[in-house]
Amino acid sequence: MKTFSMIILSVFLGWSGFAQTIKKETIPLKHGAHGGKRTDAFMQRWREYGLGQFIHWGVYAIPGGRWDGKTYTGAAEWIRSWSEMPDADYDNLYKQFNPVNFNAEQWAKQAKQMGAKYMIFTTKHHDGFCMWPSKYTEYTIANTPYGKDIVKELVDAYTAEGIDVYLYFSIIDWNHPGYYSGGNINGSPEIKKALREDPVNYNPFKTAAQREKYETFKAFTRNQLLELLDNYPAIKGLWFDGSWDAAWCKNAAWVDSLGVELRAKHEGLIIGSRFRSDEYGNRHTDANGILIDDYDQRFERNLPADMAETGGNDWDCVMTIPENQWGYHSDWSLSYVKTPYDLIEMAVKANSLNGNFVINFGPDGKGNIRKEETDIARKVGEWMAVNGAAIYGTQHSLLEKQDWGYATQNGDTVYLSVFNKPMNNLLRVKIPKSKTRDMVYVIEKAGFLPTKEPVRINGDGKAGSYYRDKTGASYYDIVLPKSIRDATQPFVIVIKLKEVDKKDRDAYQQALT
Ligand code: FHN
């Protein structure tokens, strides 16, 4: 019988009342989650973004997934790990990096039109190449034919457009002589077991020399992160990646202290759950099931199924347009390429589950954003310009998931984003019973975005009536007017809910219809 206190902790997060249920037995941790859900203005602003843009850009854009006449079918930014491409060939690519078509202002304007409220940029990916003139290595943009500080150009251009910038930083650094992995904890039950059972004595290093050199890598990493915060004070956060190494997780205490130092240096700094593990190697959530740092970064190329899977935490989903290409790949025929409506539906679903949705772009080696991405940005932007109210600043709705699509909510306004238009042009909407005794929800009014053109509401198919099921939920049929019956794209109906006394409902309902 463990001596730990037996406590069931339910941390109620957000008005939805959804609770993150913590494990029954709490384990004392020094380097697990620190504090609960952030309520400061910086984090509230992050929650309201709704839609973001990810940009993967680096020297991997030069080969674009092809080398020596052969096509690499993995993620293009990983081409250095491909046996067909000698490391030396890759490591000299920077000497030809000269994106003459790069135009940061044009990229920022395109993202603005798409409706992105934040942008995440790869300052340094796993190859260790720095898109800023770092003082701590020669392997940077300063030593390319282009020479200029791309990170600064993008931070300035996006900030000028009112789009917040987050800097992606890879802990993995194949270029640094002191970097050492020790194995990917995600795929290694042995490492997880060793860290869980004996974190103090677990040693991922094979030699003392490796461990000593890793100390130089830690100092280098700290220096570069402090340098990024010094150089680009306008940024809002750091988006870490490649932190699954056993060596990094073994240094949980040092990493935790680095996080404290970074936050102390930069007011409101936002850091997701990919930066660090707890001292037992638990990533994203600690040994007690509590989210580590400010939001959950585990959703990559996939979305949570429901609120239960989110644990009630803040989260973002980062999504590629092809199946799995982050950096530029010249051949997109290798996989399914998502349509604008695929991505719009994912964005609405993400926001209906209190998450942000981030669409990835991979510019080519000359600084061009490819036509497919430009077309998608335009179409997503056209939809967002009409229906963005259903995404920006909304939360999980009290309406349950229904076949026609997704509900998001902002106060007493509920946005019904319809992706599956009913063939009978009657949109049946289920409204839950009120949590307040003797009160019921009614739909006070309904209209279409953006005009809020009023729509007629029927009950169960008969004018003026509605019906309730045995749970007390109400059903309303919204009559889709001609203008929307021929819709060839997703549309949004906005309804206003009102809580009224049960005895007044019938009268109220008659008056409405
Ligand atoms: O290995 C990287 C990958 O190249 C890409 O940067 C994604 C983006 O979230 N992160 C890692 C895979 O999880």
XYZ file of C-alpha atoms and ligand atoms in Angstrom:
526
model
C 0.000 0.000 0.000
C 1.660 3.212 -1.074
C 1.972 5.921 1.539
C 0.858 8.486 -1.013
C -2.309 10.344 -0.176
C -5.303 8.960 -2.052
C -6.773 12.029 -3.644
C -8.993 12.309 -6.671
C -8.234 15.715 -8.068
C -10.673 17.181 -10.539
C -9.488 20.412 -11.905
C -12.472 22.154 -13.500
C -11.221 23.949 -16.555
C -13.154 26.499 -18.526
C -16.890 27.280 -18.388
C -17.707 24.049 -20.195
C -17.236 22.473 -16.828
C -15.173 19.796 -18.475
C -12.864 18.353 -15.895
C -9.344 17.020 -16.354
C -9.463 13.996 -14.127
C -6.167 13.476 -12.424
C -4.904 10.043 -11.398
C -6.138 8.811 -8.002
C -2.703 8.674 -6.396
C -0.615 11.819 -6.643
C 3.125 11.391 -6.900
C 5.303 14.154 -5.464
C 7.064 15.741 -8.440
C 9.707 18.434 -8.632
C 9.641 18.854 -12.397
C 6.130 18.035 -13.456
C 3.366 20.532 -14.176
C 3.763 23.873 -12.446
C 0.479 25.605 -11.603
C -2.871 25.171 -13.286
C -4.396 26.584 -16.451
C -3.015 30.057 -17.168
C -5.570 32.872 -16.904
C -3.346 35.789 -17.907
C -4.093 38.014 -20.917
C -1.285 36.508 -23.024
C -2.757 33.029 -22.714
C -6.329 34.258 -23.183
C -5.191 35.881 -26.443
C -3.664 32.528 -27.459
C -7.006 30.789 -26.782
C -8.829 33.141 -29.105
C -6.544 32.689 -32.137
C -8.581 29.884 -33.684
C -6.453 29.600 -36.821
C -2.686 29.733 -37.345
C -0.002 29.176 -39.949
C 3.066 26.967 -39.551
C 6.036 27.602 -41.850
C 8.738 24.964 -42.274
C 11.585 26.555 -44.194
C 15.299 25.802 -44.268
C 18.034 24.380 -46.462
C 15.989 21.168 -46.831
C 13.833 23.208 -49.243
C 16.702 23.159 -51.763
C 16.548 19.407 -52.572
C 12.786 19.425 -51.986
C 12.667 15.695 -51.363
C 14.792 14.727 -54.350
C 18.502 13.986 -54.605
C 20.735 12.583 -57.353
C 17.677 11.848 -59.520
C 15.922 9.885 -56.782
C 12.802 10.812 -54.782
C 12.785 10.628 -50.995
C 9.280 9.655 -49.943
C 9.709 10.603 -46.284
C 9.092 14.063 -44.831
C 11.243 16.403 -46.944
C 12.802 18.150 -43.930
C 14.244 14.772 -42.878
C 16.110 14.154 -46.151
C 19.480 14.381 -44.379
C 18.589 11.150 -42.560
C 18.072 9.414 -45.923
C 20.910 6.991 -46.682
C 20.841 7.955 -50.372
C 21.974 11.477 -49.487
C 25.501 11.767 -48.042
C 25.607 13.990 -44.942
C 28.432 16.024 -46.474
C 26.267 16.847 -49.515
C 23.457 18.014 -47.243
C 25.748 19.908 -44.876
C 27.071 22.024 -47.761
C 23.652 22.975 -49.156
C 23.655 26.211 -47.142
C 26.432 27.526 -49.365
C 23.885 27.753 -52.199
C 20.886 28.969 -50.173
C 19.759 32.140 -51.917
C 15.940 32.533 -51.869
C 15.827 35.474 -54.252
C 12.020 35.350 -54.455
C 11.508 35.529 -50.701
C 9.157 38.343 -49.714
C 8.244 38.361 -46.028
C 5.625 41.075 -46.438
C 3.910 39.086 -49.186
C 3.854 35.961 -46.996
C 2.412 37.955 -44.097
C -0.304 39.499 -46.273
C -1.244 36.060 -47.589
C -1.499 34.725 -44.034
C -3.600 37.731 -43.054
C -5.982 37.075 -45.938
C -6.182 33.414 -44.906
C -7.346 34.513 -41.470
C -4.332 33.320 -39.481
C -3.967 35.025 -36.104
C -0.581 33.491 -35.267
C 2.354 32.028 -37.143
C 4.968 29.483 -36.057
C 8.316 29.671 -37.890
C 11.137 27.120 -37.941
C 14.137 29.094 -36.720
C 16.134 25.859 -36.535
C 14.979 22.375 -37.497
C 16.660 19.078 -36.615
C 19.511 19.721 -39.088
C 20.717 22.557 -36.853
C 20.739 25.175 -39.618
C 19.813 28.566 -38.162
C 17.572 30.895 -40.159
C 18.920 33.726 -38.017
C 22.595 34.921 -37.660
C 23.271 33.108 -34.387
C 26.509 34.048 -32.613
C 26.941 30.490 -31.387
C 27.528 28.616 -34.631
C 28.759 29.234 -38.190
C 25.906 27.107 -39.571
C 23.544 30.008 -40.092
C 21.850 32.182 -42.692
C 24.650 34.736 -42.245
C 26.982 32.391 -44.110
C 24.767 31.850 -47.142
C 24.577 33.858 -50.383
C 21.329 35.325 -49.022
C 22.985 36.461 -45.801
C 20.073 38.393 -44.279
C 18.218 37.577 -41.034
C 15.117 35.694 -42.260
C 13.702 35.327 -38.751
C 13.791 39.105 -38.271
C 12.224 39.740 -41.667
C 9.344 37.380 -40.869
C 8.845 38.571 -37.273
C 8.696 42.183 -38.471
C 6.399 41.497 -41.444
C 3.913 39.290 -39.551
C 3.865 41.540 -36.494
C 3.140 44.497 -38.798
C 0.109 42.585 -40.099
C -1.102 41.953 -36.537
C -0.238 38.264 -36.639
C 1.520 37.003 -33.514
C 4.769 35.092 -34.090
C 5.957 31.976 -32.276
C 9.419 30.606 -32.887
C 9.798 26.889 -33.552
C 13.041 25.535 -32.101
C 14.276 21.979 -32.491
C 16.058 20.502 -29.477
C 17.473 17.864 -31.818
C 20.513 19.368 -33.568
C 22.318 16.997 -35.899
C 24.974 19.638 -36.568
C 26.192 20.312 -33.030
C 29.142 18.116 -31.977
C 27.810 17.766 -28.446
C 24.285 16.740 -29.437
C 23.370 13.208 -28.368
C 20.025 11.417 -28.500
C 20.265 8.319 -26.336
C 17.153 7.024 -28.057
C 13.625 8.224 -28.719
C 11.673 7.830 -25.499
C 8.384 7.708 -27.449
C 9.335 4.435 -29.101
C 11.287 2.821 -26.305
C 9.510 1.086 -23.403
C 12.946 0.257 -21.965
C 13.914 3.907 -21.644
C 10.511 4.776 -20.165
C 10.832 1.929 -17.651
C 14.368 2.917 -16.666
C 13.438 6.572 -16.165
C 10.266 5.646 -14.316
C 11.964 3.235 -11.938
C 15.304 4.887 -11.310
C 15.571 8.386 -12.792
C 18.562 9.287 -10.657
C 20.763 6.443 -11.797
C 19.424 6.041 -15.331
C 22.227 6.953 -17.746
C 21.488 7.317 -21.484
C 25.138 8.075 -22.324
C 27.457 5.325 -23.448
C 30.651 7.138 -22.431
C 31.727 9.847 -20.008
C 32.955 11.852 -23.000
C 29.437 11.869 -24.507
C 28.005 13.087 -21.237
C 30.627 15.840 -20.954
C 30.077 16.973 -24.561
C 26.335 17.014 -23.914
C 26.970 19.704 -21.322
C 28.380 21.892 -24.112
C 25.233 21.148 -26.144
C 23.019 22.182 -23.215
C 24.925 25.467 -22.848
C 24.685 26.036 -26.624
C 20.935 25.384 -26.574
C 20.412 27.760 -23.666
C 22.517 30.440 -25.371
C 20.548 30.188 -28.611
C 17.191 30.388 -26.834
C 18.261 33.447 -24.843
C 19.603 34.901 -28.101
C 16.248 34.395 -29.852
C 14.413 36.148 -27.013
C 16.948 38.997 -27.084
C 16.846 39.391 -30.881
C 13.077 39.126 -31.368
C 11.273 40.643 -28.336
C 8.031 40.945 -30.314
C 7.438 37.179 -30.351
C 4.786 35.631 -28.092
C 6.144 32.143 -27.551
C 8.454 29.254 -28.342
C 7.222 26.144 -30.126
C 9.619 23.359 -29.196
C 10.100 20.162 -31.138
C 12.391 17.139 -31.081
C 12.402 16.859 -27.284
C 11.803 13.118 -27.224
C 15.473 12.211 -26.725
C 16.372 10.160 -23.647
C 19.333 12.494 -22.994
C 17.032 15.532 -22.934
C 14.478 13.800 -20.686
C 17.287 12.674 -18.373
C 18.069 16.380 -17.890
C 14.504 17.209 -16.821
C 15.648 19.265 -13.816
C 18.005 21.416 -15.887
C 15.406 21.834 -18.659
C 12.798 22.842 -16.074
C 15.159 25.525 -14.742
C 15.824 26.709 -18.311
C 12.083 27.108 -18.814
C 11.846 29.194 -15.644
C 14.729 31.365 -16.902
C 13.140 31.877 -20.337
C 9.786 32.821 -18.822
C 11.455 35.259 -16.416
C 13.193 36.906 -19.360
C 10.146 37.321 -21.595
C 6.832 38.506 -20.141
C 3.911 36.220 -20.899
C 6.069 33.757 -22.843
C 3.954 30.828 -24.041
C 5.544 27.365 -24.162
C 3.723 24.166 -25.106
C 4.069 20.626 -23.794
C 6.857 19.597 -26.169
C 9.587 21.466 -24.291
C 10.159 19.176 -21.347
C 9.319 15.974 -19.517
C 8.925 15.424 -15.789
C 11.760 13.694 -13.927
C 10.278 10.286 -14.781
C 10.305 10.921 -18.519
C 6.579 11.679 -18.819
C 5.941 14.066 -21.705
C 2.917 16.298 -22.377
C 1.280 15.238 -19.104
C 3.257 14.461 -15.978
C 3.143 11.366 -13.776
C -0.058 12.696 -12.183
C -1.765 13.243 -15.533
C -1.465 17.040 -15.388
C -0.506 19.006 -18.505
C 3.135 20.117 -18.554
C 3.419 23.840 -19.460
C 0.853 25.988 -21.234
C -0.922 23.935 -23.859
C -0.960 20.403 -25.223
C 1.169 19.943 -28.355
C 0.538 16.255 -28.923
C -1.977 16.727 -31.745
C 0.065 16.654 -34.897
C -1.710 15.607 -38.119
C -4.562 14.377 -35.986
C -7.385 15.866 -33.965
C -8.853 14.744 -30.642
C -12.105 12.815 -31.068
C -13.910 14.654 -28.302
C -13.462 16.819 -25.221
C -12.523 13.773 -23.156
C -9.408 13.324 -25.280
C -8.372 16.930 -24.705
C -8.458 16.438 -20.938
C -9.992 19.923 -20.753
C -6.577 21.423 -21.614
C -5.656 24.096 -24.105
C -4.183 22.521 -27.222
C -3.289 23.120 -30.830
C -3.274 20.802 -33.827
C -0.618 21.325 -36.495
C -1.604 19.947 -39.881
C 0.185 19.248 -43.147
C -1.627 19.756 -46.437
C -0.235 16.536 -47.976
C -0.208 13.422 -45.781
C 3.146 14.118 -44.128
C 5.267 16.851 -45.679
C 6.315 19.797 -43.519
C 9.245 21.141 -45.537
C 8.979 21.726 -49.269
C 8.677 18.515 -51.330
C 8.660 18.918 -55.121
C 6.333 15.940 -55.638
C 2.957 16.184 -53.910
C 1.562 13.332 -55.956
C 2.973 10.918 -53.374
C -0.045 11.282 -51.084
C -3.551 12.709 -50.737
C -3.512 16.521 -50.678
C -6.178 18.031 -48.442
C -8.778 20.340 -49.980
C -9.649 23.729 -48.509
C -12.877 22.259 -47.114
C -10.979 19.378 -45.472
C -8.897 21.974 -43.662
C -11.841 24.267 -42.856
C -13.725 21.356 -41.312
C -10.669 20.438 -39.239
C -10.343 24.057 -38.123
C -13.993 24.201 -37.050
C -13.739 20.838 -35.291
C -10.598 21.963 -33.465
C -12.284 25.114 -32.217
C -15.399 23.172 -31.228
C -13.087 21.241 -28.878
C -11.336 24.356 -27.511
C -8.220 23.987 -29.662
C -6.416 26.088 -32.260
C -5.809 24.773 -35.753
C -2.515 25.455 -37.573
C -2.046 24.854 -41.307
C 1.517 24.133 -42.436
C 3.234 25.775 -45.421
C 6.597 24.687 -46.870
C 8.155 27.339 -49.141
C 10.644 26.184 -51.790
C 14.384 26.855 -51.957
C 13.892 30.120 -53.837
C 11.410 31.532 -51.324
C 8.227 30.821 -53.269
C 5.058 29.586 -51.586
C 3.809 26.906 -53.971
C 0.607 27.382 -55.983
C -1.300 24.637 -54.127
C -0.671 26.375 -50.819
C -1.504 29.799 -52.242
C -4.797 28.469 -53.617
C -5.666 26.873 -50.283
C -4.782 30.010 -48.344
C -7.063 32.040 -50.600
C -10.049 29.684 -50.339
C -9.686 29.222 -46.594
C -9.462 33.012 -46.288
C -12.588 33.553 -48.378
C -14.510 31.209 -46.049
C -13.051 32.760 -42.922
C -13.942 36.259 -44.133
C -17.633 35.250 -44.107
C -17.711 32.738 -41.252
C -14.731 33.593 -39.037
C -17.032 34.535 -36.133
C -17.694 30.790 -35.752
C -13.997 30.278 -34.996
C -12.386 33.357 -33.480
C -12.897 33.621 -29.700
C -15.370 30.740 -29.572
C -15.428 27.801 -27.217
C -16.843 24.301 -26.899
C -20.634 24.611 -27.082
C -23.323 23.253 -24.775
C -24.825 21.655 -27.889
C -23.612 18.095 -28.310
C -21.964 17.014 -31.583
C -24.652 16.532 -34.246
C -24.630 14.942 -37.700
C -24.857 18.176 -39.663
C -21.507 19.505 -38.354
C -20.073 21.336 -35.359
C -21.283 23.897 -32.828
C -19.061 26.566 -31.324
C -20.209 29.145 -28.821
C -19.452 32.641 -27.604
C -21.664 33.633 -24.686
C -25.325 32.969 -25.628
C -24.494 32.955 -29.347
C -24.047 29.523 -30.908
C -22.546 29.004 -34.365
C -23.781 25.963 -36.262
C -21.160 25.152 -38.901
C -22.847 22.878 -41.406
C -20.748 20.466 -43.444
C -23.464 17.868 -44.062
C -26.510 19.665 -45.479
C -29.728 17.668 -44.845
C -31.416 16.558 -48.055
C -34.810 17.779 -46.779
C -33.384 21.264 -46.120
C -34.589 21.087 -42.506
C -31.646 21.386 -40.156
C -32.683 19.570 -36.988
C -30.900 21.134 -34.025
C -30.864 19.463 -30.618
C -30.743 21.907 -27.726
C -29.921 20.367 -24.326
C -32.173 20.878 -21.350
C -31.200 23.684 -19.026
C -29.122 22.890 -15.965
C -31.346 25.332 -14.094
C -34.452 23.780 -12.526
C -37.752 24.728 -14.239
C -35.882 26.593 -16.955
C -35.450 25.636 -20.603
C -33.354 26.876 -23.506
C -35.176 28.240 -26.528
C -33.766 29.571 -29.752
C -34.476 33.249 -29.589
C -33.455 33.885 -33.169
C -31.470 32.375 -36.016
C -29.729 33.739 -39.083
C -26.932 33.055 -41.546
C -23.483 34.551 -41.412
C -22.485 37.119 -42.400
C -25.788 38.906 -42.985
C -27.622 37.076 -40.184
C -30.466 36.799 -42.706
C -33.282 35.436 -40.484
C -34.355 31.845 -40.966
C -37.649 30.245 -40.057
C -37.655 27.749 -37.202
C -40.060 24.848 -37.121
C -40.586 22.260 -34.419
C -40.676 18.607 -35.283
C -41.532 19.346 -38.864
C -44.866 21.030 -37.974
C -44.936 24.825 -38.022
C -45.049 26.347 -34.567
C -44.267 23.264 -32.612
C -41.206 21.655 -31.219
C -40.744 18.532 -29.191
C -38.663 17.309 -26.305
C -37.195 13.887 -25.770
C -37.227 12.009 -22.471
C -34.030 13.735 -21.369
C -35.720 17.101 -21.655
C -33.661 18.147 -24.691
C -35.538 20.205 -27.326
C -35.441 19.799 -31.078
C -35.857 22.600 -33.559
C -35.903 22.365 -37.317
C -34.300 25.290 -39.063
C -35.716 25.708 -42.545
C -32.862 26.262 -44.993
C -33.903 29.021 -47.400
C -33.396 28.707 -51.140
C -30.275 30.844 -50.952
C -28.536 28.145 -48.971
C -30.165 25.028 -50.398
C -27.831 25.100 -53.362
C -24.816 25.789 -51.200
C -21.630 24.211 -52.526
C -19.610 25.063 -49.495
C -19.942 24.790 -45.726
C -22.139 27.473 -44.168
C -22.832 28.798 -40.680
C -26.159 29.454 -39.001
C -25.942 31.627 -35.907
C -28.525 31.163 -33.201
C -29.150 33.017 -30.015
C -30.101 30.850 -27.046
C -32.244 32.132 -24.241
C -33.128 30.483 -20.943
C -36.815 30.942 -20.150
C -39.107 29.614 -17.449
C -40.702 26.314 -18.514
C -44.231 27.646 -18.074
C -43.430 30.543 -20.401
C -41.890 28.376 -23.084
C -44.996 27.419 -24.985
C -46.244 30.997 -25.114
C -42.752 32.139 -26.008
C -42.429 29.493 -28.676
C -45.827 30.377 -30.208
C -44.807 34.014 -30.308
C -41.566 33.124 -32.047
C -43.113 31.026 -34.781
O 10.288 15.662 -36.833
C 9.464 16.815 -36.832
C 8.876 17.064 -38.187
O 9.888 17.233 -39.130
C 8.004 18.332 -38.131
O 8.804 19.463 -37.787
C 6.886 18.131 -37.084
C 6.051 19.391 -36.956
O 5.231 19.299 -35.818
N 7.486 17.816 -35.792
C 8.358 16.675 -35.764
C 7.578 15.381 -35.894
O 6.683 15.297 -34.789
